[in-house]
Amino acid sequence: MLSYIEPVFRPPSEWKSLILQVTNGCSWNKCRFCDMYTQPQKRFRAQKLEIVAAEIDKAIAVGLPVKRVFLADGDAMSLPFNRLEQLCIMIKQKLPSVTRISSYCLPRNLTNKTPEQLARLRELGLSLLYVGCESGDDEVLTRIEKGETFASSLLALQKIKAAGIKASVMILNGLGGRQLSEQHAINSAKLMNQAQPEYLSTLVVSLPLGQQRMDQGFDGQFQLPDQHGLFSEMRLLMANLELERTIFRSDHASNYLVLKGTLGRDKSRLLAEIDQALLQPNTVSLRQEWQRGL
């Protein structure tokens, strides 16, 4: 058994990966929509290298083949380059069967990391970063206290691409509320068009602990779009996306409407599926509220 400080979160596609908790919590932890790391035990700190090594040894002792490693928690890329390099070397030495190392990544994590340093990490196996851009609209980003801008997100994504690392970007459907829905969709599409990430996913904003924190950023007036409003926003985003070879997924448990395809090849089909959900919702298989595991 590995020793985790719960709760631990990971991307859905990392379900087969060895989860190494090289950091605990999130160094920023101010985003108004996010309650993932608000518990007292999730206060941010880096894990000691020898403890991580011991956790790897536990996994080796079990005898199961490890092909992928995910560096948890939400902010592993906040670690200095030297520490990340040490971690990747250790994984490479102890687990030679590993073909991919991945991590969540906030754009600010890369401010003090050069493309050359990122390329070095890529050489050591770090080949995928999950980047929570959330929105490409500066007003939305300010209101949710993301601590990022269109420009800072784009710069980070450009650094990742220059290093040969793949980026999986997350945009949150409904993040601007009803008030800022249109500009949120349009400017998020603009950010993606300039960045051309390898992967793009959309999740629906979910506030299981209430929306008090979101209200504080929206003058007490945050209103999450209803299902029709979410689909309309998704259509606007999709219509404005001009992507060349991006794998698109909108299949997270938070989504009512499951969409999958490659952009731009499947753009027309995906728009038609959204239109059907908007105009003929009774003919579309939508997730019920009880199915939306959050």
mmCIF file of C-alpha atoms in Angstrom:
data_model
loop_
_atom_site.group_PDB
_atom_site.id
_atom_site.type_symbol
_atom_site.label_atom_id
_atom_site.label_comp_id
_atom_site.label_asym_id
_atom_site.label_seq_id
_atom_site.Cartn_x
_atom_site.Cartn_y
_atom_site.Cartn_z
ATOM 1 C CA MET A 1 0.000 0.000 0.000
ATOM 2 C CA LEU A 2 1.304 3.407 -0.945
ATOM 3 C CA SER A 3 0.939 6.202 1.601
ATOM 4 C CA TYR A 4 -1.270 8.965 0.213
ATOM 5 C CA ILE A 5 -2.542 12.121 1.858
ATOM 6 C CA GLU A 6 -6.169 11.967 0.777
ATOM 7 C CA PRO A 7 -7.977 13.079 -1.263
ATOM 8 C CA VAL A 8 -5.912 12.386 -4.364
ATOM 9 C CA PHE A 9 -7.084 13.520 -7.795
ATOM 10 C CA ARG A 10 -5.898 12.421 -11.216
ATOM 11 C CA PRO A 11 -6.992 12.857 -14.846
ATOM 12 C CA PRO A 12 -9.390 10.136 -16.058
ATOM 13 C CA SER A 13 -6.833 8.882 -18.591
ATOM 14 C CA GLU A 14 -4.339 8.125 -15.797
ATOM 15 C CA TRP A 15 -6.439 5.337 -14.312
ATOM 16 C CA LYS A 16 -3.778 2.728 -15.039
ATOM 17 C CA SER A 17 -0.856 4.883 -13.916
ATOM 18 C CA LEU A 18 1.250 4.660 -10.797
ATOM 19 C CA ILE A 19 0.336 7.789 -8.829
ATOM 20 C CA LEU A 20 3.363 9.294 -7.080
ATOM 21 C CA GLN A 21 2.458 12.061 -4.632
ATOM 22 C CA VAL A 22 5.566 14.197 -5.095
ATOM 23 C CA THR A 23 3.718 17.251 -3.766
ATOM 24 C CA ASN A 24 0.686 17.629 -1.537
ATOM 25 C CA GLY A 25 -2.079 20.054 -2.455
ATOM 26 C CA CYS A 26 -1.718 23.128 -4.665
ATOM 27 C CA SER A 27 0.692 26.028 -4.197
ATOM 28 C CA TRP A 28 -1.846 28.545 -5.576
ATOM 29 C CA ASN A 29 -5.101 27.153 -4.169
ATOM 30 C CA LYS A 30 -7.071 30.363 -4.704
ATOM 31 C CA CYS A 31 -9.278 29.490 -7.687
ATOM 32 C CA ARG A 32 -12.856 30.235 -6.664
ATOM 33 C CA PHE A 33 -14.325 27.256 -8.523
ATOM 34 C CA CYS A 34 -11.986 24.673 -6.981
ATOM 35 C CA ASP A 35 -12.437 22.961 -3.606
ATOM 36 C CA MET A 36 -10.091 20.057 -4.325
ATOM 37 C CA TYR A 37 -7.340 21.001 -1.888
ATOM 38 C CA THR A 38 -9.091 23.104 0.748
ATOM 39 C CA GLN A 39 -8.950 20.559 3.597
ATOM 40 C CA PRO A 40 -6.364 21.235 6.333
ATOM 41 C CA GLN A 41 -4.333 18.116 5.521
ATOM 42 C CA LYS A 42 -3.937 19.294 1.908
ATOM 43 C CA ARG A 43 -1.786 22.314 2.718
ATOM 44 C CA PHE A 44 0.849 22.543 0.005
ATOM 45 C CA ARG A 45 4.261 21.036 0.536
ATOM 46 C CA ALA A 46 6.836 19.145 -1.475
ATOM 47 C CA GLN A 47 7.479 15.515 -0.584
ATOM 48 C CA LYS A 48 11.013 14.500 0.383
ATOM 49 C CA LEU A 49 12.888 12.685 -2.354
ATOM 50 C CA GLU A 50 13.695 9.716 -0.131
ATOM 51 C CA ILE A 51 10.017 9.237 0.682
ATOM 52 C CA VAL A 52 9.133 9.211 -3.014
ATOM 53 C CA ALA A 53 11.909 6.665 -3.583
ATOM 54 C CA ALA A 54 10.442 4.465 -0.838
ATOM 55 C CA GLU A 55 6.997 4.677 -2.464
ATOM 56 C CA ILE A 56 8.465 3.553 -5.794
ATOM 57 C CA ASP A 57 10.135 0.631 -4.014
ATOM 58 C CA LYS A 58 6.742 -0.367 -2.582
ATOM 59 C CA ALA A 59 5.269 -0.405 -6.080
ATOM 60 C CA ILE A 60 8.179 -2.488 -7.351
ATOM 61 C CA ALA A 61 7.696 -4.976 -4.523
ATOM 62 C CA VAL A 62 4.105 -5.618 -5.606
ATOM 63 C CA GLY A 63 5.434 -6.896 -8.904
ATOM 64 C CA LEU A 64 2.889 -5.254 -11.214
ATOM 65 C CA PRO A 65 4.267 -3.790 -14.453
ATOM 66 C CA VAL A 66 4.368 0.014 -14.401
ATOM 67 C CA LYS A 67 4.245 1.699 -17.795
ATOM 68 C CA ARG A 68 2.976 5.136 -16.814
ATOM 69 C CA VAL A 69 3.608 7.420 -13.851
ATOM 70 C CA PHE A 70 1.506 10.426 -12.844
ATOM 71 C CA LEU A 71 3.123 13.013 -10.587
ATOM 72 C CA ALA A 72 0.531 14.191 -8.072
ATOM 73 C CA ASP A 73 -0.937 16.330 -6.544
ATOM 74 C CA GLY A 74 -2.299 19.292 -8.442
ATOM 75 C CA ASP A 75 0.928 21.217 -8.637
ATOM 76 C CA ALA A 76 3.941 18.949 -9.109
ATOM 77 C CA MET A 77 5.373 21.184 -11.833
ATOM 78 C CA SER A 78 5.794 23.949 -9.249
ATOM 79 C CA LEU A 79 8.871 22.051 -8.071
ATOM 80 C CA PRO A 80 12.221 23.512 -9.161
ATOM 81 C CA PHE A 81 13.761 22.089 -12.319
ATOM 82 C CA ASN A 82 16.547 20.344 -10.388
ATOM 83 C CA ARG A 83 14.055 18.438 -8.217
ATOM 84 C CA LEU A 84 11.957 17.450 -11.234
ATOM 85 C CA GLU A 85 15.082 16.261 -13.004
ATOM 86 C CA GLN A 86 16.028 14.139 -9.966
ATOM 87 C CA LEU A 87 12.547 12.637 -9.834
ATOM 88 C CA CYS A 88 12.531 11.751 -13.526
ATOM 89 C CA ILE A 89 15.990 10.196 -13.319
ATOM 90 C CA MET A 90 14.929 8.155 -10.299
ATOM 91 C CA ILE A 91 11.815 6.905 -12.080
ATOM 92 C CA LYS A 92 13.838 6.049 -15.161
ATOM 93 C CA GLN A 93 16.372 4.079 -13.105
ATOM 94 C CA LYS A 94 13.970 2.267 -10.802
ATOM 95 C CA LEU A 95 11.174 1.722 -13.335
ATOM 96 C CA PRO A 96 12.799 1.208 -16.750
ATOM 97 C CA SER A 97 9.500 -0.074 -18.178
ATOM 98 C CA VAL A 98 7.885 3.388 -17.823
ATOM 99 C CA THR A 99 7.067 4.935 -21.194
ATOM 100 C CA ARG A 100 5.325 8.096 -19.978
ATOM 101 C CA ILE A 101 5.548 10.484 -17.051
ATOM 102 C CA SER A 102 2.825 13.099 -16.741
ATOM 103 C CA SER A 103 1.623 15.800 -14.367
ATOM 104 C CA TYR A 104 -0.879 18.576 -13.870
ATOM 105 C CA CYS A 105 0.622 21.953 -14.713
ATOM 106 C CA LEU A 106 -0.424 25.514 -13.934
ATOM 107 C CA PRO A 107 0.850 28.026 -16.505
ATOM 108 C CA ARG A 108 2.719 29.890 -13.742
ATOM 109 C CA ASN A 109 4.663 26.706 -12.989
ATOM 110 C CA LEU A 110 6.710 27.307 -16.135
ATOM 111 C CA THR A 111 7.575 30.969 -15.557
ATOM 112 C CA ASN A 112 11.057 30.132 -14.263
ATOM 113 C CA LYS A 113 11.620 27.084 -16.453
ATOM 114 C CA THR A 114 13.309 27.441 -19.821
ATOM 115 C CA PRO A 115 12.376 25.494 -22.957
ATOM 116 C CA GLU A 116 15.775 23.799 -22.654
ATOM 117 C CA GLN A 117 14.980 22.615 -19.129
ATOM 118 C CA LEU A 118 11.606 21.326 -20.260
ATOM 119 C CA ALA A 119 13.287 19.549 -23.167
ATOM 120 C CA ARG A 120 15.610 17.872 -20.661
ATOM 121 C CA LEU A 121 12.605 16.636 -18.678
ATOM 122 C CA ARG A 122 11.075 15.404 -21.925
ATOM 123 C CA GLU A 123 14.285 13.479 -22.599
ATOM 124 C CA LEU A 124 13.897 11.847 -19.179
ATOM 125 C CA GLY A 125 10.331 10.734 -19.879
ATOM 126 C CA LEU A 126 8.049 13.665 -18.973
ATOM 127 C CA SER A 127 5.949 13.650 -22.118
ATOM 128 C CA LEU A 128 2.481 14.936 -21.148
ATOM 129 C CA LEU A 129 1.266 17.914 -19.113
ATOM 130 C CA TYR A 130 -2.376 18.523 -18.171
ATOM 131 C CA VAL A 131 -2.807 22.299 -18.240
ATOM 132 C CA GLY A 132 -5.829 23.794 -16.515
ATOM 133 C CA CYS A 133 -6.275 26.947 -18.559
ATOM 134 C CA GLU A 134 -10.000 26.977 -17.618
ATOM 135 C CA SER A 135 -10.676 30.037 -19.833
ATOM 136 C CA GLY A 136 -9.028 32.280 -22.371
ATOM 137 C CA ASP A 137 -10.967 35.339 -21.236
ATOM 138 C CA ASP A 138 -9.068 37.731 -18.991
ATOM 139 C CA GLU A 139 -12.176 39.004 -17.197
ATOM 140 C CA VAL A 140 -13.300 35.487 -16.333
ATOM 141 C CA LEU A 141 -9.779 34.586 -15.179
ATOM 142 C CA THR A 142 -9.702 37.657 -12.934
ATOM 143 C CA ARG A 143 -13.123 36.962 -11.435
ATOM 144 C CA ILE A 144 -12.282 33.356 -10.587
ATOM 145 C CA GLU A 145 -8.888 34.447 -9.187
ATOM 146 C CA LYS A 146 -6.977 32.071 -11.419
ATOM 147 C CA GLY A 147 -3.852 34.222 -11.281
ATOM 148 C CA GLU A 148 -3.361 33.782 -15.035
ATOM 149 C CA THR A 149 -4.123 35.673 -18.224
ATOM 150 C CA PHE A 150 -4.605 34.796 -21.881
ATOM 151 C CA ALA A 151 -0.968 35.795 -22.422
ATOM 152 C CA SER A 152 0.493 33.763 -19.539
ATOM 153 C CA SER A 153 -1.452 30.662 -20.570
ATOM 154 C CA LEU A 154 -0.362 30.987 -24.187
ATOM 155 C CA LEU A 155 3.283 31.469 -23.219
ATOM 156 C CA ALA A 156 3.228 28.311 -21.095
ATOM 157 C CA LEU A 157 1.615 26.271 -23.862
ATOM 158 C CA GLN A 158 4.172 27.543 -26.363
ATOM 159 C CA LYS A 159 7.014 26.544 -24.033
ATOM 160 C CA ILE A 160 5.546 23.069 -23.662
ATOM 161 C CA LYS A 161 5.249 22.636 -27.417
ATOM 162 C CA ALA A 162 8.778 23.950 -28.024
ATOM 163 C CA ALA A 163 10.114 21.327 -25.609
ATOM 164 C CA GLY A 164 8.381 18.497 -27.459
ATOM 165 C CA ILE A 165 5.997 17.772 -24.582
ATOM 166 C CA LYS A 166 2.330 17.152 -25.346
ATOM 167 C CA ALA A 167 -0.287 19.402 -23.735
ATOM 168 C CA SER A 168 -3.746 18.325 -22.638
ATOM 169 C CA VAL A 169 -5.717 21.524 -21.989
ATOM 170 C CA MET A 170 -8.847 21.813 -19.882
ATOM 171 C CA ILE A 171 -11.540 24.456 -20.468
ATOM 172 C CA LEU A 172 -14.454 24.740 -18.040
ATOM 173 C CA ASN A 173 -17.897 24.981 -19.614
ATOM 174 C CA GLY A 174 -20.003 27.511 -17.689
ATOM 175 C CA LEU A 175 -17.080 29.170 -15.902
ATOM 176 C CA GLY A 176 -18.154 32.684 -16.859
ATOM 177 C CA GLY A 177 -21.666 32.100 -15.626
ATOM 178 C CA ARG A 178 -24.572 33.366 -17.702
ATOM 179 C CA GLN A 179 -23.142 36.874 -17.602
ATOM 180 C CA LEU A 180 -19.827 36.174 -19.361
ATOM 181 C CA SER A 181 -20.677 32.994 -21.271
ATOM 182 C CA GLU A 182 -20.171 34.403 -24.760
ATOM 183 C CA GLN A 183 -16.798 36.043 -24.201
ATOM 184 C CA HIS A 184 -15.611 33.026 -22.232
ATOM 185 C CA ALA A 185 -16.347 30.729 -25.190
ATOM 186 C CA ILE A 186 -14.942 33.010 -27.894
ATOM 187 C CA ASN A 187 -11.706 33.886 -26.111
ATOM 188 C CA SER A 188 -11.117 30.306 -24.981
ATOM 189 C CA ALA A 189 -11.341 29.287 -28.630
ATOM 190 C CA LYS A 190 -8.863 32.032 -29.562
ATOM 191 C CA LEU A 191 -6.394 30.744 -26.975
ATOM 192 C CA MET A 192 -6.687 27.190 -28.280
ATOM 193 C CA ASN A 193 -6.339 28.325 -31.894
ATOM 194 C CA GLN A 194 -3.053 30.044 -31.114
ATOM 195 C CA ALA A 195 -1.728 27.223 -28.935
ATOM 196 C CA GLN A 196 -2.838 24.225 -31.045
ATOM 197 C CA PRO A 197 -2.613 21.719 -28.143
ATOM 198 C CA GLU A 198 -2.436 17.989 -28.814
ATOM 199 C CA TYR A 199 -5.440 17.366 -26.561
ATOM 200 C CA LEU A 200 -8.382 19.511 -25.495
ATOM 201 C CA SER A 201 -11.103 18.613 -23.031
ATOM 202 C CA THR A 202 -14.071 20.462 -21.633
ATOM 203 C CA LEU A 203 -15.591 19.875 -18.203
ATOM 204 C CA VAL A 204 -18.676 21.480 -16.719
ATOM 205 C CA VAL A 205 -18.141 23.733 -13.704
ATOM 206 C CA SER A 206 -19.285 21.863 -10.614
ATOM 207 C CA LEU A 207 -19.642 23.406 -7.176
ATOM 208 C CA PRO A 208 -20.489 20.515 -4.823
ATOM 209 C CA LEU A 209 -19.670 22.583 -1.721
ATOM 210 C CA GLY A 210 -21.776 25.547 -2.806
ATOM 211 C CA GLN A 211 -21.137 28.657 -4.880
ATOM 212 C CA GLN A 212 -20.293 31.172 -2.157
ATOM 213 C CA ARG A 213 -16.694 31.559 -3.330
ATOM 214 C CA MET A 214 -17.793 32.018 -6.942
ATOM 215 C CA ASP A 215 -20.364 34.604 -5.885
ATOM 216 C CA GLN A 216 -17.576 36.661 -4.326
ATOM 217 C CA GLY A 217 -15.960 37.044 -7.715
ATOM 218 C CA PHE A 218 -19.182 37.880 -9.530
ATOM 219 C CA ASP A 219 -20.574 40.577 -7.219
ATOM 220 C CA GLY A 220 -22.801 38.000 -5.570
ATOM 221 C CA GLN A 221 -24.487 37.222 -8.881
ATOM 222 C CA PHE A 222 -22.859 34.071 -10.270
ATOM 223 C CA GLN A 223 -25.425 32.036 -12.186
ATOM 224 C CA LEU A 224 -24.345 28.753 -13.710
ATOM 225 C CA PRO A 225 -25.983 28.347 -17.141
ATOM 226 C CA ASP A 226 -28.722 25.748 -17.330
ATOM 227 C CA GLN A 227 -28.271 22.704 -19.537
ATOM 228 C CA HIS A 228 -29.413 24.551 -22.677
ATOM 229 C CA GLY A 229 -27.094 27.441 -21.840
ATOM 230 C CA LEU A 230 -24.152 25.071 -21.400
ATOM 231 C CA PHE A 231 -24.834 23.499 -24.785
ATOM 232 C CA SER A 232 -25.136 26.937 -26.402
ATOM 233 C CA GLU A 233 -21.799 27.967 -24.922
ATOM 234 C CA MET A 234 -20.235 24.707 -26.118
ATOM 235 C CA ARG A 235 -21.545 25.345 -29.619
ATOM 236 C CA LEU A 236 -20.024 28.825 -29.654
ATOM 237 C CA LEU A 237 -16.701 27.435 -28.489
ATOM 238 C CA MET A 238 -16.765 24.681 -31.108
ATOM 239 C CA ALA A 239 -17.781 27.034 -33.905
ATOM 240 C CA ASN A 240 -14.815 29.291 -33.157
ATOM 241 C CA LEU A 241 -12.219 26.549 -32.803
ATOM 242 C CA GLU A 242 -9.790 26.315 -35.721
ATOM 243 C CA LEU A 243 -7.622 23.385 -34.728
ATOM 244 C CA GLU A 244 -5.542 21.223 -37.022
ATOM 245 C CA ARG A 245 -4.750 17.970 -35.206
ATOM 246 C CA THR A 246 -6.214 18.154 -31.703
ATOM 247 C CA ILE A 247 -7.906 15.214 -30.022
ATOM 248 C CA PHE A 248 -11.066 16.607 -28.410
ATOM 249 C CA ARG A 249 -12.921 15.049 -25.504
ATOM 250 C CA SER A 250 -15.965 16.226 -23.598
ATOM 251 C CA ASP A 251 -16.640 12.986 -21.759
ATOM 252 C CA HIS A 252 -15.761 13.770 -18.142
ATOM 253 C CA ALA A 253 -18.379 12.729 -15.618
ATOM 254 C CA SER A 254 -19.438 16.356 -15.194
ATOM 255 C CA ASN A 255 -20.615 16.639 -18.808
ATOM 256 C CA TYR A 256 -24.256 16.107 -19.734
ATOM 257 C CA LEU A 257 -23.420 15.639 -23.417
ATOM 258 C CA VAL A 258 -20.566 13.328 -24.386
ATOM 259 C CA LEU A 259 -18.547 14.548 -27.376
ATOM 260 C CA LYS A 260 -15.491 12.891 -28.904
ATOM 261 C CA GLY A 261 -13.537 13.609 -32.040
ATOM 262 C CA THR A 262 -10.475 15.060 -33.688
ATOM 263 C CA LEU A 263 -10.401 18.735 -34.607
ATOM 264 C CA GLY A 264 -10.679 20.041 -37.132
ATOM 265 C CA ARG A 265 -11.594 16.800 -39.002
ATOM 266 C CA ASP A 266 -14.737 16.153 -36.960
ATOM 267 C CA LYS A 267 -15.845 19.720 -36.344
ATOM 268 C CA SER A 268 -18.967 19.538 -38.546
ATOM 269 C CA ARG A 269 -20.107 16.300 -36.922
ATOM 270 C CA LEU A 270 -19.566 17.625 -33.409
ATOM 271 C CA LEU A 271 -21.468 20.821 -34.201
ATOM 272 C CA ALA A 272 -24.345 18.701 -35.527
ATOM 273 C CA GLU A 273 -24.377 16.653 -32.313
ATOM 274 C CA ILE A 274 -24.510 19.827 -30.226
ATOM 275 C CA ASP A 275 -27.300 21.212 -32.430
ATOM 276 C CA GLN A 276 -29.298 18.039 -31.916
ATOM 277 C CA ALA A 277 -28.910 18.384 -28.144
ATOM 278 C CA LEU A 278 -30.050 22.002 -28.386
ATOM 279 C CA LEU A 279 -33.000 21.483 -30.741
ATOM 280 C CA GLN A 280 -34.073 17.905 -30.009
ATOM 281 C CA PRO A 281 -32.812 17.044 -26.519
ATOM 282 C CA ASN A 282 -35.260 14.131 -26.224
ATOM 283 C CA THR A 283 -33.476 12.353 -29.071
ATOM 284 C CA VAL A 284 -30.013 12.540 -27.473
ATOM 285 C CA SER A 285 -28.534 10.342 -24.773
ATOM 286 C CA LEU A 286 -27.706 12.793 -21.989
ATOM 287 C CA ARG A 287 -26.320 12.046 -18.540
ATOM 288 C CA GLN A 288 -28.857 12.340 -15.770
ATOM 289 C CA GLU A 289 -27.924 14.283 -12.648
ATOM 290 C CA TRP A 290 -27.354 11.104 -10.643
ATOM 291 C CA GLN A 291 -24.901 9.902 -13.301
ATOM 292 C CA ARG A 292 -22.715 12.978 -13.076
ATOM 293 C CA GLY A 293 -20.188 11.680 -10.562
ATOM 294 C CA LEU A 294 -18.209 14.640 -9.280
#
